[in-house]
XYZ file of C-alpha atoms in Angstrom:
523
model
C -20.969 -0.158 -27.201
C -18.230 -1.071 -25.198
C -14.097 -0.565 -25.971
C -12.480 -3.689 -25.042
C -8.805 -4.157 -24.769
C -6.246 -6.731 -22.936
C -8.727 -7.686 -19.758
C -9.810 -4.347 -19.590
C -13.285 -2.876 -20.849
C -14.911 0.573 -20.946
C -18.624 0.989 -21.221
C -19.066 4.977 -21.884
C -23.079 4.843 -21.477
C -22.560 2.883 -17.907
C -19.510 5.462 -17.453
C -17.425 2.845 -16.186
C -14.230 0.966 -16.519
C -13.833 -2.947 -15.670
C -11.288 -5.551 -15.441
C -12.437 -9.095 -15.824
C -15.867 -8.709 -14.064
C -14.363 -6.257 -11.570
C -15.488 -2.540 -11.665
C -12.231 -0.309 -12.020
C -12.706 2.666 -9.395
C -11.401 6.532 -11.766
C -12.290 9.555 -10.960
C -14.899 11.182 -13.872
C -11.861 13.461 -15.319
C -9.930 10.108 -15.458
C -12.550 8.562 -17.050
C -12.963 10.885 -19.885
C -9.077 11.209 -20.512
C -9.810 7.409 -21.091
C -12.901 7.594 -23.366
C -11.115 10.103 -25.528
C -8.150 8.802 -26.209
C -9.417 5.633 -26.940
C -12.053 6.548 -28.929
C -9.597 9.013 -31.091
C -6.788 5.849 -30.946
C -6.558 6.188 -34.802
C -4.203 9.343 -34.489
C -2.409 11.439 -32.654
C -3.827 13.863 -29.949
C -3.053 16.813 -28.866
C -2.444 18.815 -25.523
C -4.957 21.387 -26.710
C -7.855 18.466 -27.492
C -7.852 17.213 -24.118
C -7.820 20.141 -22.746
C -10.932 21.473 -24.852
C -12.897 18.563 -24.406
C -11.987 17.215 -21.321
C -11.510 20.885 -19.238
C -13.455 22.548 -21.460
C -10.803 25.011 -22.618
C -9.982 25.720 -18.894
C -6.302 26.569 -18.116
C -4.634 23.459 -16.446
C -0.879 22.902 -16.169
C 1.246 20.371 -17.490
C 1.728 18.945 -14.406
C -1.875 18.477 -13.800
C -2.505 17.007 -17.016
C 0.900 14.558 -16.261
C -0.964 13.206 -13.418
C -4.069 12.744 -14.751
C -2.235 10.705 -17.528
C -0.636 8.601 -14.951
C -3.386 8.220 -12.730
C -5.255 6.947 -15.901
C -2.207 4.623 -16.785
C -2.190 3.309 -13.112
C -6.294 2.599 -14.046
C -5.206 0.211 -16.879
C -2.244 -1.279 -15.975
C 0.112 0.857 -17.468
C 2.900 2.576 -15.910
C 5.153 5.991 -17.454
C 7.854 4.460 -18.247
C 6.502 1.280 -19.976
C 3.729 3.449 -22.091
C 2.547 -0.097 -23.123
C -1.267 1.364 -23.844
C -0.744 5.054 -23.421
C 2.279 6.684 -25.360
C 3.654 9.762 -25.028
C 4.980 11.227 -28.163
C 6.690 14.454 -27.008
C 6.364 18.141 -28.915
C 3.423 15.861 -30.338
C 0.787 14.815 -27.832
C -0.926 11.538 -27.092
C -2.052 7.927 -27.807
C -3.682 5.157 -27.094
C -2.096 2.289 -28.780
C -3.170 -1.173 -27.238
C -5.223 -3.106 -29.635
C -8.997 -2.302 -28.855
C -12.300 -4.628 -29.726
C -15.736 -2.605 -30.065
C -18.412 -4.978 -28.689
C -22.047 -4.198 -28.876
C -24.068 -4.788 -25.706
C -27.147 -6.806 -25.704
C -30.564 -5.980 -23.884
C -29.623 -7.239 -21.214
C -26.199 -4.875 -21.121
C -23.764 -7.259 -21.072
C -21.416 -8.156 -23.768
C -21.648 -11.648 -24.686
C -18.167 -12.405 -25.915
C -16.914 -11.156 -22.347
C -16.537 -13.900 -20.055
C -17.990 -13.215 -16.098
C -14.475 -13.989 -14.883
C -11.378 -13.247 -16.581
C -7.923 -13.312 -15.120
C -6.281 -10.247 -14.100
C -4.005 -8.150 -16.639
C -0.040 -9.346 -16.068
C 1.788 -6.402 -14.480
C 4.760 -5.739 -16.324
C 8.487 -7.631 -15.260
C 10.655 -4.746 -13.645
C 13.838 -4.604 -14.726
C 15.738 -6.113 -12.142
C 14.872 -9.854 -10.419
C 11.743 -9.810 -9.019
C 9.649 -12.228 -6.191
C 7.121 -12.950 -3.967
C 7.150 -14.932 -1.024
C 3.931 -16.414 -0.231
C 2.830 -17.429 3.072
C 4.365 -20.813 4.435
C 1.966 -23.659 5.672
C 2.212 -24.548 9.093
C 2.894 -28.413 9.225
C 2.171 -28.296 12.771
C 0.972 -26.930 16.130
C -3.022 -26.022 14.559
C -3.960 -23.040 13.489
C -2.753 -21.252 16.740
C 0.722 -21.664 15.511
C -0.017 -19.351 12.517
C 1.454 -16.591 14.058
C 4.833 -18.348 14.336
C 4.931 -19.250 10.157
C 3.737 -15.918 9.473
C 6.268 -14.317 11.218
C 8.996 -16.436 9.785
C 7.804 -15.082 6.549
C 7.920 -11.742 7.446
C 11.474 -11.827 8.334
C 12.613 -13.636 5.071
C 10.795 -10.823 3.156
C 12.426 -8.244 5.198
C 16.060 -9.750 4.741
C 15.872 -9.658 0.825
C 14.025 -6.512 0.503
C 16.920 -5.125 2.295
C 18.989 -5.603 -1.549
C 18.375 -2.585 -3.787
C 19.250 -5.386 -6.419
C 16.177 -6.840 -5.983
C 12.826 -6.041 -6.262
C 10.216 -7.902 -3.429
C 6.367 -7.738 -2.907
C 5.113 -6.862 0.038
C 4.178 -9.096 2.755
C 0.675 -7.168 2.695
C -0.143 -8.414 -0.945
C 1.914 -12.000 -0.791
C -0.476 -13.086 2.579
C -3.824 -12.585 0.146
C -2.994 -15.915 -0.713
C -2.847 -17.652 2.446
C -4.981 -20.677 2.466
C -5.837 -21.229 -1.079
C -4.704 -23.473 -3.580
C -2.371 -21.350 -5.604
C -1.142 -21.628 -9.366
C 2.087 -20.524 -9.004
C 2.202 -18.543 -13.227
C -1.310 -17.420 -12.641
C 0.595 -15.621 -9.026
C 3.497 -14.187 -11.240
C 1.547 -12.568 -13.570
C -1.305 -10.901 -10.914
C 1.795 -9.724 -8.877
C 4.283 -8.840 -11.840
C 7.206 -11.077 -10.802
C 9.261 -14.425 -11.878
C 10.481 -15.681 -8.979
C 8.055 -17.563 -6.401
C 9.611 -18.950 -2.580
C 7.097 -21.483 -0.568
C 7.559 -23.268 1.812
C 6.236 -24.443 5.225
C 7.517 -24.144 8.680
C 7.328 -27.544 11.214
C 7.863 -26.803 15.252
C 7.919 -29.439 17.286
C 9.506 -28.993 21.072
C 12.258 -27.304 20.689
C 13.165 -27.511 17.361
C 12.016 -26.172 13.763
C 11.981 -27.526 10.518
C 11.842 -25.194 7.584
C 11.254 -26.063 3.551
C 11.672 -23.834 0.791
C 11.555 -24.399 -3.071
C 11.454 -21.196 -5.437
C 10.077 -21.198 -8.793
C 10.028 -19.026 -12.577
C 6.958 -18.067 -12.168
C 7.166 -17.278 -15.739
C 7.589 -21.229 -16.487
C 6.880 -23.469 -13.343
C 10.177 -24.775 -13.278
C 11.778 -25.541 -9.572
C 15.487 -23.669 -9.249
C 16.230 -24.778 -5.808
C 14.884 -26.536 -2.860
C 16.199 -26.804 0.652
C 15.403 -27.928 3.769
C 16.399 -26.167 7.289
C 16.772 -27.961 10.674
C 17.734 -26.726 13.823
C 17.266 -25.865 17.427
C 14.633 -23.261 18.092
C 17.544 -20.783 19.214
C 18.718 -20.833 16.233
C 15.662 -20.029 14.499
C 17.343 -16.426 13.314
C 20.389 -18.600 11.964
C 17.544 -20.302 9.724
C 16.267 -17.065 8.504
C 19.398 -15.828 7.413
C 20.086 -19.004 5.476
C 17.200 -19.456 3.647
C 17.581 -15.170 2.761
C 21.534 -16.001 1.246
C 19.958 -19.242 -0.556
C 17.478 -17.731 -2.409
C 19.394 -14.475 -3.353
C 22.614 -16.945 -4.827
C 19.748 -19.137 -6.517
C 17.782 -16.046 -8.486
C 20.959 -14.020 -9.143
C 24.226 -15.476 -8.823
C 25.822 -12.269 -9.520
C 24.264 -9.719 -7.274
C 26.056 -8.230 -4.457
C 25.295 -10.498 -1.633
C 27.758 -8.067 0.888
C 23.807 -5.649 1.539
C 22.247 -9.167 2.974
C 25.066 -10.104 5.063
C 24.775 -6.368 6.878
C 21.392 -6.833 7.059
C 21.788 -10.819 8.998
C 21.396 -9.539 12.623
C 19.256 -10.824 15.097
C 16.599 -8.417 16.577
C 16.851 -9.760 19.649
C 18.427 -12.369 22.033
C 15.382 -13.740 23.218
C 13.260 -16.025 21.689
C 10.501 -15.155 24.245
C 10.317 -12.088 23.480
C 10.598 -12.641 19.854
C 7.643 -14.898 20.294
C 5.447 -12.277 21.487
C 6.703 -10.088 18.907
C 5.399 -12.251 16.282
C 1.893 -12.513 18.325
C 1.579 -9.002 18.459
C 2.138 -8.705 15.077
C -0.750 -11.010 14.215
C -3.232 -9.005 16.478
C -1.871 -5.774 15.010
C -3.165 -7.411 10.976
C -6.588 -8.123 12.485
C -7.551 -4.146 12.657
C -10.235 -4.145 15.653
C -9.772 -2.287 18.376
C -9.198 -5.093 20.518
C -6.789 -6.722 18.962
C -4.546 -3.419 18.607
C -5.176 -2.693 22.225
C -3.663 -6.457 22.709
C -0.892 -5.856 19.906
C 0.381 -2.942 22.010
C 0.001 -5.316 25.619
C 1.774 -7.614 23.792
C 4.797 -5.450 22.482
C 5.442 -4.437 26.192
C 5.798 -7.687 27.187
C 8.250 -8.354 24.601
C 10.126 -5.300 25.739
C 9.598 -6.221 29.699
C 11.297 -9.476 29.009
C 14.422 -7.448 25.849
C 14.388 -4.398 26.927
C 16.627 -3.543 23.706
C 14.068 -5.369 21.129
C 14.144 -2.056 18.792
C 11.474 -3.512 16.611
C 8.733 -4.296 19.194
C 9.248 -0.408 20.414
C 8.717 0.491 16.662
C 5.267 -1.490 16.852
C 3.841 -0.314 19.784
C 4.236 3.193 18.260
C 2.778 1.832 15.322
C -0.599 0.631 17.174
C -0.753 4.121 18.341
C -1.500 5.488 14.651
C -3.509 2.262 13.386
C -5.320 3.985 17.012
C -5.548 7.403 15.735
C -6.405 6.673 12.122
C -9.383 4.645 12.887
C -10.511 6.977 15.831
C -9.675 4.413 18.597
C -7.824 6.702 21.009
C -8.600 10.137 22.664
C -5.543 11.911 21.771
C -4.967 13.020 25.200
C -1.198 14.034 25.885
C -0.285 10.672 27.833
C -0.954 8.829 24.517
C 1.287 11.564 22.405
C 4.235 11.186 25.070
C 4.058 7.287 24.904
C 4.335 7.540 21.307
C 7.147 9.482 21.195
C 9.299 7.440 24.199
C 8.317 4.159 21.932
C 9.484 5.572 18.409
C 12.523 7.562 20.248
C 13.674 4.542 22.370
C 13.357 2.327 18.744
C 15.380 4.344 16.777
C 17.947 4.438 19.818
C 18.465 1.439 19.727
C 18.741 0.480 15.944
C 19.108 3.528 13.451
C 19.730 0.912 10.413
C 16.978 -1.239 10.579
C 14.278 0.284 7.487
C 11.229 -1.320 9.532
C 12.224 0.338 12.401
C 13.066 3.892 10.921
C 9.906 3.627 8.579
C 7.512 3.008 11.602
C 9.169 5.519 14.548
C 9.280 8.209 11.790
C 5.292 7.681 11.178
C 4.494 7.684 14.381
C 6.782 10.756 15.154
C 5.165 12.460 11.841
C 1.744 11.610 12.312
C 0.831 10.622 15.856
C 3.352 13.616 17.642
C 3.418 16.124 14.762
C 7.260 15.752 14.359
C 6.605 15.909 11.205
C 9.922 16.861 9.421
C 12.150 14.402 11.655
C 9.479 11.588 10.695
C 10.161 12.641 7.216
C 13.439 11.909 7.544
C 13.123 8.733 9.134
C 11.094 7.440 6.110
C 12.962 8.693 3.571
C 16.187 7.114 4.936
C 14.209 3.936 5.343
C 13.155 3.653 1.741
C 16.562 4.494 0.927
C 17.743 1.604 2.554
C 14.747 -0.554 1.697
C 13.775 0.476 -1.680
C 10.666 -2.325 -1.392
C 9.131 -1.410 1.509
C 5.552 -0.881 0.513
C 4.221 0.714 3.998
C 7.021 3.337 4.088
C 6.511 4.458 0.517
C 2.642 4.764 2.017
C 3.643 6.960 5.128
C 6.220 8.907 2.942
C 2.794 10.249 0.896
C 1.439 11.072 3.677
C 4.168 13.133 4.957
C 4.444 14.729 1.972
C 0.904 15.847 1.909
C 1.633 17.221 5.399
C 3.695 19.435 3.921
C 2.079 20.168 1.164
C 3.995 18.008 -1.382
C 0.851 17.351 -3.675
C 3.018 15.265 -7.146
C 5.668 13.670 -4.781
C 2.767 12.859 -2.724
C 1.252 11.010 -5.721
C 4.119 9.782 -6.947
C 5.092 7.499 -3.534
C 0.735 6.293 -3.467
C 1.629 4.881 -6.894
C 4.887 3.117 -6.425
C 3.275 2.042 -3.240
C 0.297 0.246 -4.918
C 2.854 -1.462 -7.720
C 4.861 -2.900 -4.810
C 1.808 -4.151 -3.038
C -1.010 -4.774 -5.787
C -3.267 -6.887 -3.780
C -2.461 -4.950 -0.459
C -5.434 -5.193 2.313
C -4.154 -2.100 3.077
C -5.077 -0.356 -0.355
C -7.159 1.524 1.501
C -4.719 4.000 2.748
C -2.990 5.081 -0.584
C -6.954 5.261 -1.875
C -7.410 8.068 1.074
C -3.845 9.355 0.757
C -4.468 10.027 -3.322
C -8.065 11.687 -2.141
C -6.110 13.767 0.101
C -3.806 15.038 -2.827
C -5.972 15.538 -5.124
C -8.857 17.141 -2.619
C -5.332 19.620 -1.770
C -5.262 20.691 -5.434
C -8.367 21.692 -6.025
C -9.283 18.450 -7.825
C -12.386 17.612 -6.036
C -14.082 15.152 -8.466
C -10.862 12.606 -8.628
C -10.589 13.094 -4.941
C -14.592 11.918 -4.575
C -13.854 8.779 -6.714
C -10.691 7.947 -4.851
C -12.635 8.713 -0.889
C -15.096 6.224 -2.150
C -12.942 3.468 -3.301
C -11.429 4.217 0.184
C -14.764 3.607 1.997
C -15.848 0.389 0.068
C -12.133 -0.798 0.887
C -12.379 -0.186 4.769
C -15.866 0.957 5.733
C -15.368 1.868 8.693
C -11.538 3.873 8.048
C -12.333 7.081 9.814
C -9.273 9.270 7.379
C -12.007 7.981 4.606
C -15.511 9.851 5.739
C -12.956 12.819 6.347
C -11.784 13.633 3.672
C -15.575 12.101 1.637
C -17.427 14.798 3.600
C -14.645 17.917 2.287
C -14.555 16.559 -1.362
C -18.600 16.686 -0.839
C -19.168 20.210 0.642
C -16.193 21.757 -2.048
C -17.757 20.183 -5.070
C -21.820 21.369 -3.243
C -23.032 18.228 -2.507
C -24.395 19.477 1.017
C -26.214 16.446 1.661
C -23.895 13.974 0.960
C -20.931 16.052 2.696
C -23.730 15.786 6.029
C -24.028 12.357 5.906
C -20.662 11.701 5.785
C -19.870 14.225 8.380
C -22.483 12.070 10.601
C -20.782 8.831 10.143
C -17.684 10.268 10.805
C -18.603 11.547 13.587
C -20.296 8.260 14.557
C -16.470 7.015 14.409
C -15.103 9.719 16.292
C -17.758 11.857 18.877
C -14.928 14.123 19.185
C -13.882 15.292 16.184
C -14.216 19.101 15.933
C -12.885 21.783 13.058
C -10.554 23.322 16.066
C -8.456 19.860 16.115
C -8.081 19.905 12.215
C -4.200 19.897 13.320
C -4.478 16.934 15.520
C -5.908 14.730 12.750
C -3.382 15.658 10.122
C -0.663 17.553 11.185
C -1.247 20.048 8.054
C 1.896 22.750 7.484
C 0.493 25.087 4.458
C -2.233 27.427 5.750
C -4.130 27.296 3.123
C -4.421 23.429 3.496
C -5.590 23.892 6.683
C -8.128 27.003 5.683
C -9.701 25.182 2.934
C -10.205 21.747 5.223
C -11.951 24.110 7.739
C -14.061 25.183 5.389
C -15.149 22.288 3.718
C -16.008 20.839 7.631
C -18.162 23.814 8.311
C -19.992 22.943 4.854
C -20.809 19.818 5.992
C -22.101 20.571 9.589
C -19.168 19.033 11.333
C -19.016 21.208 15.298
C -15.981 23.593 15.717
């Protein structure tokens, strides 16, 4: 028997969850939260049933249960505040209240009036005007001209993120779609928005051409379409008007003063811009070659603008994409660069989000500055409510200092931001992290294994597999992924548990230990 309900179904006998023909990665607990309340979706039920049948009468808190609930919302689509499947009724208890289809399998074990493909669930509209800006073709210059269009892109998204009035997916997710024929509703609905900008980008000599049109996702209709020409000096100009055209064509009324602040140019030259934009490119290809050339590439831009705040702010940030996937030694040369490169960025600009967002990482995580990088971020998001990637570093930070819900809390709004996100990976490991830190070792299994089949070969991810192994007494498994860790990194040892995470509680840092010894990993 399986439960079936919008594009969503749950097999209990295959213990698992699926969307379309997609397996949905939960944690067991999750899972059973799930199976209950669906299965009991006829009433009402209470704090005191799940915790009976789910803990088995075990004490757990309210806040533990909360996140389980969300966690399990997250699973299916559904968010707290929406509580379009999973209402909260309070003083009363629980239910699920989507409209579910029982489906008997056949011998085989599939369930015939499921469909192999079916399209992904809608997220739900936020409240405010919402859009995506997918990647803009390049009409000229071959495919080694990407870089340029990309880039372009990644400025426009920056510029109206910068409006708390709006809310704008992250370049991450957007760029999933480059290269394929695209139905502009069938977009809307997989990344929960109505507005869509495309466009494409022509450079020819010295001069650019750029073309825009933005569309209701919700009914294909064209609002506005514009073209841009100009001199290739005046490609920031562009930017800029492109950003004020498409915030006065999706909401006439918004405050338009936050993206005239935000029109600056980050730097003076467009040759160093230009390698900005190539190291940028290497940086998204995550080998340790192309980082290595990122970070070549960022002092060049810097050699030739010595004031270019943002290509300081990405060298330090190919110093932890270095340490994350075990690409660097950690010696104190590499610590001190990091820390001249994320100083001299913020500097030099202390109001640019992408700037703050990435020093204060690398400041947190790379030089174990970790309260001043806290602050960074959290200033960042407060002037960049959409930036997926700080909402990402700001869990981490808080589970540096021990932060375990708020930690949570940023994963989640990261992953609504940035649904199709390449970089899923890292809120999968963050969220194993948390719930590994609370004693929740079975959701922090599930969520190190989604991380691995993400990124196989994200060291953070075989860290924190081979702790949730050895705490839960899986020796073996814990061993194995202690070997491929260490396969990643030859150096990793339980005496530099600081230098991988730059852990504040204690007991965070006692527990790790032990779970390493567990699994064989050398002090």
């Amino acid at each position: 028997m399986r439960y079936l309900f919008e594009d969503y179904a749950l097999d209990p006998e295959r213990r698992e969850l699926y969307r379309g023909a997609d397996v949905v990665s939960v944690a067991p607990q999750v899972f059973d939260l799930l199976d209950y309340l669906i299965r009991n979706r006829e009433r009402v039920v209470s704090k005191d049933d799940l915790i009976n049948t789910i803990w088995n009468g075990r004490n757990v808190s309210d806040a533990a249960l909360t996140t389980r609930l969300n966690v399990a919302r997250h699973a299916i689509g559904d968010t707290g505040e929406k509580q379009r499947l999973i209402k909260t009724l309070p003083r009363k208890g629980f239910r699920f209240v989507g409209t579910v289809r029982e489906a008997k399998k056949p011998a085989g074990g599939a369930v015939s009036d499921i469909p192999t493909e079916q399209p992904k669930p809608a997220l739900p509209l936020p409240d405010k005007p919402s859009i995506a800006v997918l990647p803009f073709e390049t009409m000229s210059g071959g495919p080694e001209q990407e870089y340029f269009a990309d880039g372009m892109v990644e400025d426009i998204i920056t510029g109206l993120s910068r409006s708390k009035s709006v809310f704008v997916i992250a370049r991450q997710s957007t760029f999933t779609y480059k290269g394929k024929a695209v139905d502009i509703k069938e977009v809307g609905r997989e990344l929960g928005v109505r507005y869509v900008l495309e466009g494409s980008v022509r450079k020819a000599a010295n001069r650019v051409r750029i073309t825009g049109q933005l569309i209701d996702a919700t009914t294909g209709v064209h609002l506005w379409a514009d073209r841009f020409d100009s001199l290739l000096e005046d490609i920031f100009d562009l930017q800029d008007q492109m950003t004020s055209n498409v915030i006065g064509a999706i909401a006439p009324l918004l405050q338009r003063a936050e993206i005239e602040r935000a029109q600056r140019k980050p730097t003076g030259s467009l040759q160093a811009y230009d390698y900005y934009l190539r190291a940028l490119a290497a940086f998204y290809r995550r080998t340790r070659e192309e980082t290595t050339e990122a970070l070549r590439l960022t002092e060049i831009a810097n050699g030739i603008d010595p004031e270019f705040a943002a290509a300081y702010a990405l060298g330090a940030r190919c110093y932890i994409q270095r340490k994350s996937f075990g690409w660097w030694t950690g010696t104190a040369e590499e610590i001190a660069e990091t820390r001249h490169l994320a100083r001299r960025a913020i500097e030099l600009d202390q109001d640019d989000p992408s700037v703050l967002a990435r020093a204060g990482h690398a400041l947190a995580y790379v030089v174990g500055e970790v309260e001043e990088g806290a602050d960074l971020v959290s200033r960042a998001i407060n002037l960049d409510p959409n930036q997926a990637t700080a909402r990402y570093w700001m869990g981490w930070i808080h589970l540096c200092l021990g932060e375990i819900d708020p930690a949570i809390e940023q994963f989640q709004v990261a992953l609504r931001l940035s649904p199709l996100d390449p970089s899923i990976f890292t809120a999968h490991s963050g969220m194993a992290w948390a719930h590994f830190m609370a004693g929740r070792n079975d959701e922090a299994s599930s969520w190190a294994a989604a991380t691995i089949r993400r990124q196989p070969n994200f060291l953070a991810g075989y860290r924190i597999m081979m702790a949730c192994h050895a705490m839960s007494g899986r020796v073996e498994e814990a061993r194995k992924a202690c070997m491929l860790a260490l396969q990643l990194d030859p150096t990793l040892r339980i005496s530099r548990i600081k230098d991988v995470v730059p852990l504040r509680r204690a007991e965070d840092i006692e527990r790790l230990a032990q779970a390493f010894r567990i699994a064989g990993l050398p002090e």
